[in-house]
Each structure stands twice: as structure tokens, then as C-alpha cells.
Amino acid sequence: MSNLINISEAASLALHSMALIARNQPQRMNVKVLARDLDVSQTHLAKVFQKLSKNGLVKSVRGPAGGFELDKPAEDISFLEIYEIIEGKVNLTDCPLGKTHCVFETCIFGDELNRISADIYATLKEMNLSKF
Amino acid sequence: MSNLINISEAASLALHSMALIARNQPQRMNVKVLARDLDVSQTHLAKVFQKLSKNGLVKSVRGPAGGFELDKPAEDISFLEIYEIIEGKVNLTDCPLGKTHCVFETCIFGDELNRISADIYATLKEMNLSKF
DNA sequence: TTTATTTAGGTACTTCAATTCCTAAATAAG
DNA sequence: CTTATTTAGGAATTGAAGTACCTAAATAAA
Ligand code: FES
Ligand code: FES
């Protein structure tokens, strides 16, 4: 069973966590309860948050009653931003696979899939945390 | 650097190989020349072809001058069919990640990404080997 | 018939990313 | 000040995908 859109487990966790934090504003949330809510290991989720924190999406507070909170308004945090912090910058070139050398001079997918890739990109860019 | 559409290296090899074989019809091609053309290891490509062969997409001929040829008309072999043999059946449910249990009652992606997943699916189903 | 070529397929190895483990640092509460 | 809680981050482990190795089976050509 496979998915057509490429969103890793880690990126999924990041998106779900950020949505939960947005919904819970202005109170912050810690990895313990987030991990419980999302039913994943604390350590894995903690790693995800190190990236989110280092990239300025969340502000971390250590110690008792600590945790994470959004570091800017919810509507200013797009799904794309979260996605790219975890997965790396999205590659939008002539080939949906980002291939530079191919036996075929023109990409075997024509430009159908590129059109769709651009569509996904725009969609992720439009979606933000304001709706939670 | 990441791609938004989920196509593994193996699936990419399968699609490119099948396109090469379609283009080279009615002569068959063997893994040796295909691997050279695609610049990958013979053994890896051979594994991909075991799946394609077992699933009736190509007919294998052993021995000198052997190799693989399409086992049905090029226009009857869709990209989707090739894709699913390698990646597994595509999951088209209410969630683009195929998640069944989620903290959010309604998928955080709304139905935007589902619409797009269905779009990719339809596109892969439409595309076939007749154009090569 | 013998030999060379080519696919079939099991097993093992490698590599890279995902995941976990463990300790340190920060800080609020008692 | 001490303790409990929580994030930070390096190191180690695991796991999956890709790759290689090896032998068997088929078959065309010599
Ligand atoms: S160039 Fe896009 S698949 Fe080969
Ligand atoms: S249900 Fe689709 S992402 Fe959570």
C-alpha cells in the first residue's frame, strides 16, 4: 500500500503537532502530551521539534510547565514551511523526480506530473495553521 | 531536496525500462543494455524485472539473444500498472497519508490533497507506453 | 552435444535515513 | 538550594532500500 504524495512520517508528525499547538493556543504543549496524543515515541517527536525549534517555527521553554508554543501568528505558518523544514526544500524542476540526466530527452511524464507537483506546492503554501 | 510526488528509484527504473522496451519494439532488450542505458546496476534492475515478469507485464526469454519484451500491446500498459507492481497498490482514502486513526476528526489537509491524489492516480492511469 | 548467454531467485552485504538511547543544560516549583 | 520536569543534542541502534554475489535453469548458437 503506497501513497502518491510524498509526506514522511516525520513531516506528518510535524504538521499534526503544529496543528495541535495552534489549536491549544495560547497555552503551550510539551512533547510528552503531544506524543501521547499522536501515539508516537517521545524521542522521535523530540527530534522533529529540535528542527522546528531551530528553524524558528516554535519557541521552546524548558523545565516544569515548559514545552513549545508558536513563535509567530498561526496564519503566518504555512504547511509548506513546516514541510520543507523536515523534508528539505522542495524540488520543482522539469522532471517530477528531479532527474537531471535521463535517457529520454523529454521527461517520460510529459508535463502532467509537473503541473500536479506545482499544484501540491501551491496548496501547501496556501494552507496554514489559522484554521485550527 | 525532496520531491512532492512519491516515486521510488525502483519504480522510476521500471517506468524508464518499460518505455525503452516499448520504443525498441519489436526487438526485445536485455538487462545488460538497459542497465547501461539507465546507468544503474544490472542486479538491481534484474530484481525490478523479476516483479514485472511475474506480474505479466513483460515476457522473458532466456539464453543468447534473450531478454524482455512487452507481453501485451503498449497502449494496454498504463504507468499506474507499472507503478503499483513496484510500489504496491495505491491507497486512495479520505486521507492523503492513508491514516485511519488521527487526533483530528477531519483530515488536517481538508480534501485538497485528496483531490490532487486522485488527480495523480487518474493521470498515471491514462498514461501508457503507446507514445514511445 | 557442448558452450556461451541470459533470466530466476535465494542470500548476504552495504548504505543511508529513521529511530532510540543516554547524558547535559535549563528552569520552575517546593 | 534542591529536586523534578522538560528541551538539546551527540552517539548508538535499527530498519529499509539498494546492491552484490552466487548458483540454477533455459535456450540459442556453434
Ligand atoms: S526525465 Fe523525468 S523521468 Fe526521466
Ligand atoms: S487524517 Fe489525514 S492527516 Fe490526519
XYZ file of C-alpha atoms (C1' of nucleotides) and ligand atoms in Angstrom:
332
model
C 0.000 0.000 0.000
C 1.568 3.272 -1.073
C 0.687 6.941 -1.077
C 1.037 9.126 -4.130
C 2.004 12.270 -2.286
C 5.340 12.224 -0.583
C 4.935 13.115 3.079
C 7.191 11.269 5.501
C 6.181 10.121 8.941
C 8.322 12.871 10.448
C 6.677 15.565 8.321
C 3.260 14.207 9.203
C 4.163 14.393 12.885
C 5.383 17.948 12.485
C 2.175 19.043 10.761
C -0.108 17.304 13.238
C 1.839 18.621 16.233
C 1.844 22.164 14.953
C -1.878 21.952 14.353
C -2.405 20.707 17.902
C -0.297 23.513 19.335
C -2.141 26.063 17.228
C -5.463 24.721 18.467
C -4.294 24.788 22.071
C -3.097 28.394 21.992
C -2.228 30.382 23.978
C -1.201 27.507 26.269
C 1.925 25.668 25.236
C 2.268 21.921 24.870
C 5.139 19.577 25.635
C 6.370 16.527 23.750
C 5.052 14.188 26.397
C 1.409 15.022 25.834
C 1.889 15.564 22.103
C 3.492 12.125 21.778
C 0.607 10.611 23.706
C -1.977 12.402 21.583
C -0.287 11.356 18.360
C 0.597 7.887 19.616
C 4.295 8.013 18.751
C 7.510 7.783 20.729
C 8.588 10.866 22.660
C 12.161 10.642 21.403
C 11.145 10.632 17.785
C 8.838 13.574 18.230
C 11.511 15.397 20.238
C 13.874 15.170 17.258
C 11.238 16.656 15.000
C 10.814 19.545 17.399
C 14.528 20.229 17.506
C 14.287 21.078 13.834
C 11.099 23.103 14.203
C 12.660 24.991 17.094
C 15.992 25.627 15.398
C 14.137 26.985 12.387
C 12.123 29.467 14.378
C 8.691 27.945 13.983
C 8.246 27.258 17.670
C 9.671 28.764 20.815
C 10.866 26.252 23.400
C 10.612 26.650 27.147
C 12.491 24.184 29.346
C 11.646 22.970 32.779
C 8.376 22.188 34.541
C 5.373 23.603 32.722
C 7.690 24.063 29.759
C 7.044 22.974 26.208
C 6.573 24.559 22.819
C 4.485 27.409 21.517
C 4.136 29.040 18.132
C 6.796 31.647 17.512
C 4.673 33.675 15.102
C 0.986 34.110 14.290
C -0.723 30.879 13.229
C -1.735 32.307 9.877
C 1.902 33.074 9.107
C 2.958 29.429 9.396
C 2.203 27.600 6.178
C 2.126 23.842 5.741
C 4.839 24.284 3.141
C 7.176 25.909 5.650
C 6.717 23.059 8.102
C 7.064 20.500 5.331
C 10.305 21.921 3.959
C 11.954 22.166 7.374
C 11.505 18.444 7.829
C 11.817 17.101 4.280
C 14.170 19.660 2.821
C 13.462 22.232 0.153
C 11.029 21.084 -2.493
C 12.453 20.475 -5.905
C 10.359 21.983 -8.697
C 12.154 21.379 -11.969
C 11.299 19.990 -15.397
C 11.055 16.482 -14.015
C 8.773 15.460 -11.132
C 11.587 13.199 -9.959
C 14.131 15.982 -10.077
C 16.187 13.935 -12.526
C 18.803 15.933 -14.373
C 20.171 13.142 -16.563
C 17.654 10.918 -18.306
C 17.882 8.667 -21.376
C 14.798 10.397 -22.712
C 15.306 13.902 -23.952
C 11.820 14.869 -22.841
C 10.611 13.655 -19.458
C 8.578 10.440 -19.752
C 5.846 12.031 -17.644
C 5.373 14.869 -20.095
C 4.435 17.860 -18.012
C 1.352 16.349 -16.432
C 3.022 15.437 -13.179
C 4.933 18.686 -13.081
C 1.672 20.553 -13.318
C 0.438 18.491 -10.389
C 3.636 18.987 -8.378
C 3.196 22.729 -8.771
C -0.401 22.280 -7.656
C 0.641 20.473 -4.489
C 3.263 23.117 -3.812
C 0.757 25.951 -4.145
C -1.727 24.101 -1.976
C 0.769 23.510 0.815
C 1.788 27.137 0.585
C -1.782 28.335 0.967
C -2.654 26.107 3.881
C -1.662 27.450 7.297
C -2.340 26.946 10.983
C -5.045 29.579 11.298
C -7.898 27.125 10.866
C -7.129 25.107 13.999
C 15.871 18.429 -1.631
C 12.630 16.499 -1.828
C 10.023 15.605 -4.408
C 6.324 16.058 -3.799
C 5.215 13.031 -5.768
C 6.152 9.673 -4.357
C 8.002 7.601 -6.958
C 10.834 5.395 -5.700
C 14.056 4.744 -7.552
C 12.846 1.214 -8.348
C 9.549 2.467 -9.781
C 11.402 5.052 -11.814
C 13.634 2.318 -13.213
C 10.611 0.194 -14.076
C 8.906 3.061 -15.909
C 12.018 4.098 -17.809
C 12.860 0.499 -18.755
C 9.373 -0.226 -19.970
C 9.426 2.931 -22.046
C 12.749 1.901 -23.575
C 11.427 -1.564 -24.396
C 8.273 -0.079 -25.915
C 10.351 2.236 -28.054
C 12.597 -0.593 -29.191
C 9.761 -2.866 -30.283
C 9.509 -5.376 -31.796
C 13.068 -6.223 -30.772
C 13.498 -7.234 -27.178
C 16.040 -5.816 -24.765
C 18.066 -7.441 -22.001
C 19.012 -6.116 -18.590
C 22.620 -5.649 -19.619
C 21.897 -2.958 -22.178
C 19.008 -1.499 -20.178
C 21.245 -1.142 -17.122
C 23.883 0.549 -19.253
C 21.330 2.900 -20.803
C 19.861 3.810 -17.427
C 23.213 3.857 -15.661
C 22.266 1.541 -12.809
C 23.489 -1.828 -11.584
C 22.379 -4.889 -13.545
C 21.456 -6.757 -10.403
C 19.172 -4.051 -9.148
C 17.421 -3.751 -12.481
C 17.155 -7.537 -12.733
C 15.234 -7.562 -9.441
C 12.816 -4.999 -10.798
C 12.242 -7.133 -13.869
C 11.530 -10.216 -11.815
C 8.500 -8.384 -10.486
C 7.447 -7.043 -13.868
C 7.803 -10.506 -15.361
C 5.945 -12.304 -12.592
C 3.094 -9.847 -12.968
C 2.701 -10.439 -16.681
C 3.853 -7.067 -17.961
C 6.835 -8.454 -19.836
C 7.635 -11.825 -21.322
C 11.128 -13.087 -20.552
C 13.264 -15.074 -22.951
C 16.379 -16.724 -21.587
C 19.583 -17.545 -23.368
C 21.591 -15.774 -26.055
C 19.613 -13.049 -27.808
C 17.155 -13.329 -24.935
C 15.748 -10.522 -22.862
C 12.382 -8.944 -22.218
C 9.551 -7.840 -24.460
C 6.123 -6.412 -23.760
C 3.569 -9.082 -23.037
C 0.634 -7.015 -24.292
C 0.087 -4.026 -26.582
C 1.927 -0.905 -25.457
C -1.289 1.083 -25.148
C -2.638 -1.520 -22.720
C 0.182 -0.974 -20.234
C -0.510 2.050 -18.085
C 2.006 3.859 -15.921
C -0.253 3.093 -12.998
C 0.008 -0.639 -13.590
C 3.804 -0.467 -13.641
C 3.844 1.807 -10.621
C 1.621 -0.409 -8.497
C 3.568 -3.574 -9.272
C 6.670 -1.981 -7.814
C 5.293 0.262 -5.065
C 2.247 -1.727 -4.114
C -1.390 -0.802 -4.584
C -2.136 2.873 -4.282
C -4.112 3.934 -1.267
C -6.943 6.331 -2.079
C -8.869 7.017 1.083
C -10.110 10.055 2.973
C -6.584 10.972 3.986
C -3.723 11.520 1.552
C -1.478 9.747 4.052
C -3.794 6.791 4.318
C -4.125 7.417 8.046
C -7.049 5.641 9.636
C -6.589 6.926 13.180
C -5.928 10.620 13.579
C -6.341 13.011 16.515
C -8.272 15.304 14.230
C -11.723 14.165 13.296
C -11.405 15.770 9.877
C -8.131 15.364 7.991
C -5.812 18.319 8.532
C -5.341 18.575 4.768
C -9.036 19.070 4.178
C -9.766 17.419 0.873
C -7.327 19.479 -1.165
C -4.605 16.875 -1.213
C -7.090 14.084 -1.735
C -8.341 15.831 -4.820
C -4.758 16.008 -6.019
C -4.020 12.380 -5.143
C -6.986 11.363 -7.241
C -5.635 13.591 -9.995
C -2.246 11.850 -9.929
C -3.952 8.478 -9.913
C -6.063 9.333 -12.934
C -3.050 10.756 -14.738
C -0.943 7.657 -14.149
C -3.857 5.530 -15.288
C -4.215 7.473 -18.511
C -0.540 7.466 -19.398
C 0.631 4.355 -21.205
C 3.504 3.062 -23.286
C 1.972 3.824 -26.684
C 3.730 7.146 -27.050
C 7.260 5.715 -27.066
C 26.294 -32.166 -27.772
C 28.781 -28.551 -25.913
C 29.265 -23.850 -24.839
C 28.022 -19.178 -24.115
C 24.349 -16.176 -22.931
C 20.654 -14.664 -20.299
C 16.806 -14.774 -16.825
C 15.314 -16.669 -11.905
C 15.801 -16.286 -7.366
C 17.832 -17.006 -2.817
C 21.130 -14.988 0.388
C 24.258 -11.697 2.042
C 26.239 -7.201 2.219
C 26.132 -2.043 2.143
C 24.437 2.379 2.783
C 21.575 5.824 4.375
C 17.876 7.586 6.871
C 14.783 6.759 10.682
C 14.612 5.801 15.449
C 16.189 5.175 20.068
C 19.388 5.772 23.968
C 21.744 8.468 27.084
C 23.542 12.480 29.280
C 23.675 17.530 29.698
C 21.517 22.011 30.317
C 17.764 24.965 31.610
C 14.174 26.338 34.720
C 10.017 26.294 37.518
C 8.319 24.673 41.918
C 8.893 23.398 46.640
C 19.223 25.167 47.467
C 17.360 21.045 45.935
C 14.510 18.434 43.139
C 11.563 17.341 39.410
C 10.486 18.395 34.766
C 11.450 19.359 30.213
C 14.177 20.520 25.966
C 19.021 19.862 23.463
C 21.920 17.172 21.146
C 25.518 13.666 20.388
C 26.079 8.700 19.938
C 24.346 4.213 19.036
C 20.999 1.195 17.108
C 17.614 -0.318 13.888
C 15.424 -0.896 9.582
C 14.558 -0.484 4.811
C 16.123 0.090 0.254
C 19.588 -0.711 -2.838
C 23.360 -3.601 -4.374
C 26.182 -7.572 -4.962
C 27.099 -12.470 -5.099
C 26.237 -16.983 -6.382
C 24.042 -20.954 -8.402
C 20.367 -22.960 -11.188
C 17.544 -23.228 -15.316
C 16.586 -22.223 -20.040
C 17.945 -21.797 -24.741
C 20.235 -20.256 -28.878
C 24.391 -20.803 -31.462
C 28.427 -23.269 -32.727
S 13.348 12.894 -17.075
Fe 11.616 12.947 -15.882
S 11.564 10.848 -15.677
Fe 13.223 10.766 -16.938
S -6.205 12.350 8.993
Fe -5.303 12.981 7.198
S -3.636 13.781 8.184
Fe -4.531 13.241 9.995
